[in-house]
Amino acid sequence: MTKLAVVLLTDKSIPDVVRLAEEMLAESSFSRLGFNVERVTAFAQQAVTLGNRTPVFMVYSGDIAVGFLSACLSPVSFTFAFGASEEYFYVSPEFRGSRAAYLLVREFVAWARSHNPSFIRAGISTGVTSGASKLYEHFGMLSVGTNHMLVL
């Protein structure tokens, strides 16, 4: 297997994150909502512009993008604190079980720690759990609740 490498999203890799986002949506509980290429592209362009402030980490196997994780810093309402959060996290099915997910979460946690937040948060809201919870626990995260959704 080709060595996996994690890099920050660039203008050149925007088509890769768009493709992966479409894959992620297709297997999630949000798939019925339809895929908006323009919205994903605008999200990716903003991430490139903001760089390390709202990073999108990409993992590649050779020249092929096989996963991504986007992150942000945000204030905690009614406090002086802020946290670091994972927003989107996806690894292509054929690379699950490889080090791809581990490398992305490791990069996210290192990035988050470098900003000295009060907490680091990651979640699973798509209904696709397959090992994500165990991976988060490996990095010291604890399960603190669950997501509920009313489909309208």
PDB file of C-alpha atoms in Angstrom:
ATOM      1  CA  MET A   1       0.000   0.000   0.000  1.00  0.00           C
ATOM      2  CA  THR A   2       1.189   3.509  -0.818  1.00  0.00           C
ATOM      3  CA  LYS A   3       2.231   5.629   2.143  1.00  0.00           C
ATOM      4  CA  LEU A   4      -0.518   7.877   3.516  1.00  0.00           C
ATOM      5  CA  ALA A   5       0.158  11.592   3.917  1.00  0.00           C
ATOM      6  CA  VAL A   6      -1.909  14.336   5.578  1.00  0.00           C
ATOM      7  CA  VAL A   7      -1.819  17.826   4.070  1.00  0.00           C
ATOM      8  CA  LEU A   8      -3.819  21.020   4.409  1.00  0.00           C
ATOM      9  CA  LEU A   9      -6.465  21.658   1.750  1.00  0.00           C
ATOM     10  CA  THR A  10      -5.244  23.818  -1.147  1.00  0.00           C
ATOM     11  CA  ASP A  11      -6.939  25.313  -4.212  1.00  0.00           C
ATOM     12  CA  LYS A  12      -5.622  22.361  -6.205  1.00  0.00           C
ATOM     13  CA  SER A  13      -7.248  19.818  -3.875  1.00  0.00           C
ATOM     14  CA  ILE A  14     -10.724  21.415  -3.780  1.00  0.00           C
ATOM     15  CA  PRO A  15     -12.072  18.927  -6.400  1.00  0.00           C
ATOM     16  CA  ASP A  16     -10.848  16.117  -4.138  1.00  0.00           C
ATOM     17  CA  VAL A  17     -12.724  17.368  -1.090  1.00  0.00           C
ATOM     18  CA  VAL A  18     -15.847  17.935  -3.222  1.00  0.00           C
ATOM     19  CA  ARG A  19     -15.702  14.297  -4.406  1.00  0.00           C
ATOM     20  CA  LEU A  20     -15.165  13.009  -0.864  1.00  0.00           C
ATOM     21  CA  ALA A  21     -17.960  15.193   0.523  1.00  0.00           C
ATOM     22  CA  GLU A  22     -20.341  13.718  -2.045  1.00  0.00           C
ATOM     23  CA  GLU A  23     -19.276  10.195  -1.002  1.00  0.00           C
ATOM     24  CA  MET A  24     -19.787  11.112   2.665  1.00  0.00           C
ATOM     25  CA  LEU A  25     -23.260  12.498   2.049  1.00  0.00           C
ATOM     26  CA  ALA A  26     -24.321   9.476  -0.010  1.00  0.00           C
ATOM     27  CA  GLU A  27     -23.733   7.070   2.872  1.00  0.00           C
ATOM     28  CA  SER A  28     -25.079   9.314   5.640  1.00  0.00           C
ATOM     29  CA  SER A  29     -28.515   9.900   7.090  1.00  0.00           C
ATOM     30  CA  PHE A  30     -28.462  13.286   5.296  1.00  0.00           C
ATOM     31  CA  SER A  31     -28.359  11.757   1.795  1.00  0.00           C
ATOM     32  CA  ARG A  32     -32.016  12.566   1.093  1.00  0.00           C
ATOM     33  CA  LEU A  33     -31.193  16.291   1.275  1.00  0.00           C
ATOM     34  CA  GLY A  34     -29.274  16.306  -2.024  1.00  0.00           C
ATOM     35  CA  PHE A  35     -25.699  17.315  -2.757  1.00  0.00           C
ATOM     36  CA  ASN A  36     -24.895  20.998  -3.345  1.00  0.00           C
ATOM     37  CA  VAL A  37     -21.629  21.246  -5.298  1.00  0.00           C
ATOM     38  CA  GLU A  38     -21.590  25.051  -5.133  1.00  0.00           C
ATOM     39  CA  ARG A  39     -21.960  25.099  -1.352  1.00  0.00           C
ATOM     40  CA  VAL A  40     -19.214  22.534  -0.824  1.00  0.00           C
ATOM     41  CA  THR A  41     -16.917  24.388  -3.214  1.00  0.00           C
ATOM     42  CA  ALA A  42     -17.554  27.699  -1.427  1.00  0.00           C
ATOM     43  CA  PHE A  43     -16.890  25.992   1.938  1.00  0.00           C
ATOM     44  CA  ALA A  44     -13.614  24.598   0.605  1.00  0.00           C
ATOM     45  CA  GLN A  45     -12.544  27.927  -0.907  1.00  0.00           C
ATOM     46  CA  GLN A  46     -13.196  29.661   2.412  1.00  0.00           C
ATOM     47  CA  ALA A  47     -11.160  27.002   4.237  1.00  0.00           C
ATOM     48  CA  VAL A  48      -8.245  27.560   1.851  1.00  0.00           C
ATOM     49  CA  THR A  49      -8.489  31.329   2.345  1.00  0.00           C
ATOM     50  CA  LEU A  50      -8.565  31.056   6.143  1.00  0.00           C
ATOM     51  CA  GLY A  51      -5.879  28.353   6.180  1.00  0.00           C
ATOM     52  CA  ASN A  52      -4.863  27.239   9.647  1.00  0.00           C
ATOM     53  CA  ARG A  53      -7.779  29.094  11.299  1.00  0.00           C
ATOM     54  CA  THR A  54     -10.433  26.691   9.923  1.00  0.00           C
ATOM     55  CA  PRO A  55      -8.376  23.897   8.441  1.00  0.00           C
ATOM     56  CA  VAL A  56      -9.452  21.041   6.243  1.00  0.00           C
ATOM     57  CA  PHE A  57      -6.955  18.226   6.570  1.00  0.00           C
ATOM     58  CA  MET A  58      -6.729  15.895   3.581  1.00  0.00           C
ATOM     59  CA  VAL A  59      -5.242  12.406   3.623  1.00  0.00           C
ATOM     60  CA  TYR A  60      -3.761  11.052   0.416  1.00  0.00           C
ATOM     61  CA  SER A  61      -2.623   7.636  -0.697  1.00  0.00           C
ATOM     62  CA  GLY A  62      -0.188   8.638  -3.388  1.00  0.00           C
ATOM     63  CA  ASP A  63      -2.112  11.077  -5.596  1.00  0.00           C
ATOM     64  CA  ILE A  64      -5.555   9.875  -4.473  1.00  0.00           C
ATOM     65  CA  ALA A  65      -7.466  11.724  -1.734  1.00  0.00           C
ATOM     66  CA  VAL A  66      -8.975   9.119   0.571  1.00  0.00           C
ATOM     67  CA  GLY A  67     -10.311  11.221   3.441  1.00  0.00           C
ATOM     68  CA  PHE A  68     -10.683  14.615   5.041  1.00  0.00           C
ATOM     69  CA  LEU A  69     -11.414  16.288   8.362  1.00  0.00           C
ATOM     70  CA  SER A  70     -12.471  19.912   8.772  1.00  0.00           C
ATOM     71  CA  ALA A  71     -12.108  21.770  12.044  1.00  0.00           C
ATOM     72  CA  CYS A  72     -12.881  25.097  13.648  1.00  0.00           C
ATOM     73  CA  LEU A  73     -12.468  27.105  16.828  1.00  0.00           C
ATOM     74  CA  SER A  74     -15.617  28.521  18.356  1.00  0.00           C
ATOM     75  CA  PRO A  75     -16.627  30.388  21.505  1.00  0.00           C
ATOM     76  CA  VAL A  76     -18.756  28.681  24.124  1.00  0.00           C
ATOM     77  CA  SER A  77     -21.891  30.725  24.669  1.00  0.00           C
ATOM     78  CA  PHE A  78     -22.095  32.549  27.993  1.00  0.00           C
ATOM     79  CA  THR A  79     -18.453  31.863  28.921  1.00  0.00           C
ATOM     80  CA  PHE A  80     -14.959  33.170  28.261  1.00  0.00           C
ATOM     81  CA  ALA A  81     -13.978  29.764  26.856  1.00  0.00           C
ATOM     82  CA  PHE A  82     -13.627  28.479  23.325  1.00  0.00           C
ATOM     83  CA  GLY A  83     -13.359  24.979  21.967  1.00  0.00           C
ATOM     84  CA  ALA A  84     -11.902  23.204  18.988  1.00  0.00           C
ATOM     85  CA  SER A  85     -14.381  21.128  17.025  1.00  0.00           C
ATOM     86  CA  GLU A  86     -14.329  18.637  14.226  1.00  0.00           C
ATOM     87  CA  GLU A  87     -17.026  19.610  11.716  1.00  0.00           C
ATOM     88  CA  TYR A  88     -16.777  16.979   8.979  1.00  0.00           C
ATOM     89  CA  PHE A  89     -14.794  13.769   9.016  1.00  0.00           C
ATOM     90  CA  TYR A  90     -14.783  11.140   6.299  1.00  0.00           C
ATOM     91  CA  VAL A  91     -12.593   8.308   5.055  1.00  0.00           C
ATOM     92  CA  SER A  92     -13.439   6.351   1.892  1.00  0.00           C
ATOM     93  CA  PRO A  93     -14.701   2.848   2.703  1.00  0.00           C
ATOM     94  CA  GLU A  94     -11.743   1.116   1.057  1.00  0.00           C
ATOM     95  CA  PHE A  95      -9.371   2.948   3.435  1.00  0.00           C
ATOM     96  CA  ARG A  96     -11.265   2.315   6.655  1.00  0.00           C
ATOM     97  CA  GLY A  97      -9.139   0.101   8.822  1.00  0.00           C
ATOM     98  CA  SER A  98      -5.973   1.713   7.442  1.00  0.00           C
ATOM     99  CA  ARG A  99      -4.165   4.534   9.258  1.00  0.00           C
ATOM    100  CA  ALA A 100      -6.049   7.219   7.297  1.00  0.00           C
ATOM    101  CA  ALA A 101      -8.612   8.049   9.995  1.00  0.00           C
ATOM    102  CA  TYR A 102      -6.003   7.850  12.752  1.00  0.00           C
ATOM    103  CA  LEU A 103      -3.713  10.266  10.900  1.00  0.00           C
ATOM    104  CA  LEU A 104      -6.524  12.768  10.336  1.00  0.00           C
ATOM    105  CA  VAL A 105      -7.650  12.749  13.969  1.00  0.00           C
ATOM    106  CA  ARG A 106      -4.047  12.951  15.169  1.00  0.00           C
ATOM    107  CA  GLU A 107      -3.510  16.025  12.971  1.00  0.00           C
ATOM    108  CA  PHE A 108      -6.769  17.573  14.218  1.00  0.00           C
ATOM    109  CA  VAL A 109      -5.895  17.012  17.877  1.00  0.00           C
ATOM    110  CA  ALA A 110      -2.381  18.463  17.394  1.00  0.00           C
ATOM    111  CA  TRP A 111      -3.835  21.507  15.591  1.00  0.00           C
ATOM    112  CA  ALA A 112      -6.456  21.966  18.310  1.00  0.00           C
ATOM    113  CA  ARG A 113      -3.927  21.705  21.150  1.00  0.00           C
ATOM    114  CA  SER A 114      -1.760  24.335  19.460  1.00  0.00           C
ATOM    115  CA  HIS A 115      -4.608  26.831  19.941  1.00  0.00           C
ATOM    116  CA  ASN A 116      -5.035  26.051  23.663  1.00  0.00           C
ATOM    117  CA  PRO A 117      -8.817  25.529  23.698  1.00  0.00           C
ATOM    118  CA  SER A 118     -10.824  24.649  26.811  1.00  0.00           C
ATOM    119  CA  PHE A 119     -11.868  21.388  25.133  1.00  0.00           C
ATOM    120  CA  ILE A 120     -11.626  19.411  21.911  1.00  0.00           C
ATOM    121  CA  ARG A 121     -14.879  18.062  20.507  1.00  0.00           C
ATOM    122  CA  ALA A 122     -15.608  15.505  17.806  1.00  0.00           C
ATOM    123  CA  GLY A 123     -18.903  13.884  17.007  1.00  0.00           C
ATOM    124  CA  ILE A 124     -20.814  11.400  14.943  1.00  0.00           C
ATOM    125  CA  SER A 125     -24.056  12.760  13.528  1.00  0.00           C
ATOM    126  CA  THR A 126     -24.388  10.948  10.214  1.00  0.00           C
ATOM    127  CA  GLY A 127     -25.364   7.538  11.547  1.00  0.00           C
ATOM    128  CA  VAL A 128     -22.080   6.080  10.259  1.00  0.00           C
ATOM    129  CA  THR A 129     -20.156   5.140  13.397  1.00  0.00           C
ATOM    130  CA  SER A 130     -17.948   2.246  12.218  1.00  0.00           C
ATOM    131  CA  GLY A 131     -15.051   2.726  14.608  1.00  0.00           C
ATOM    132  CA  ALA A 132     -15.096   6.529  14.899  1.00  0.00           C
ATOM    133  CA  SER A 133     -16.105   6.431  18.553  1.00  0.00           C
ATOM    134  CA  LYS A 134     -13.243   4.067  19.442  1.00  0.00           C
ATOM    135  CA  LEU A 135     -10.818   6.261  17.532  1.00  0.00           C
ATOM    136  CA  TYR A 136     -11.930   9.380  19.420  1.00  0.00           C
ATOM    137  CA  GLU A 137     -11.588   7.512  22.719  1.00  0.00           C
ATOM    138  CA  HIS A 138      -8.037   6.511  21.719  1.00  0.00           C
ATOM    139  CA  PHE A 139      -7.178  10.229  21.717  1.00  0.00           C
ATOM    140  CA  GLY A 140      -8.683  10.688  25.200  1.00  0.00           C
ATOM    141  CA  MET A 141     -12.128  11.952  24.214  1.00  0.00           C
ATOM    142  CA  LEU A 142     -15.116  10.819  26.227  1.00  0.00           C
ATOM    143  CA  SER A 143     -18.643  10.268  25.000  1.00  0.00           C
ATOM    144  CA  VAL A 144     -20.764  13.074  26.469  1.00  0.00           C
ATOM    145  CA  GLY A 145     -24.139  12.605  24.830  1.00  0.00           C
ATOM    146  CA  THR A 146     -25.888  11.785  21.637  1.00  0.00           C
ATOM    147  CA  ASN A 147     -27.479  13.524  18.677  1.00  0.00           C
ATOM    148  CA  HIS A 148     -31.196  13.443  17.926  1.00  0.00           C
ATOM    149  CA  MET A 149     -32.785  14.489  14.655  1.00  0.00           C
ATOM    150  CA  LEU A 150     -36.373  15.121  13.580  1.00  0.00           C
ATOM    151  CA  VAL A 151     -36.634  14.590   9.839  1.00  0.00           C
ATOM    152  CA  LEU A 152     -39.055  17.081   8.294  1.00  0.00           C
TER     153      LEU A 152
END
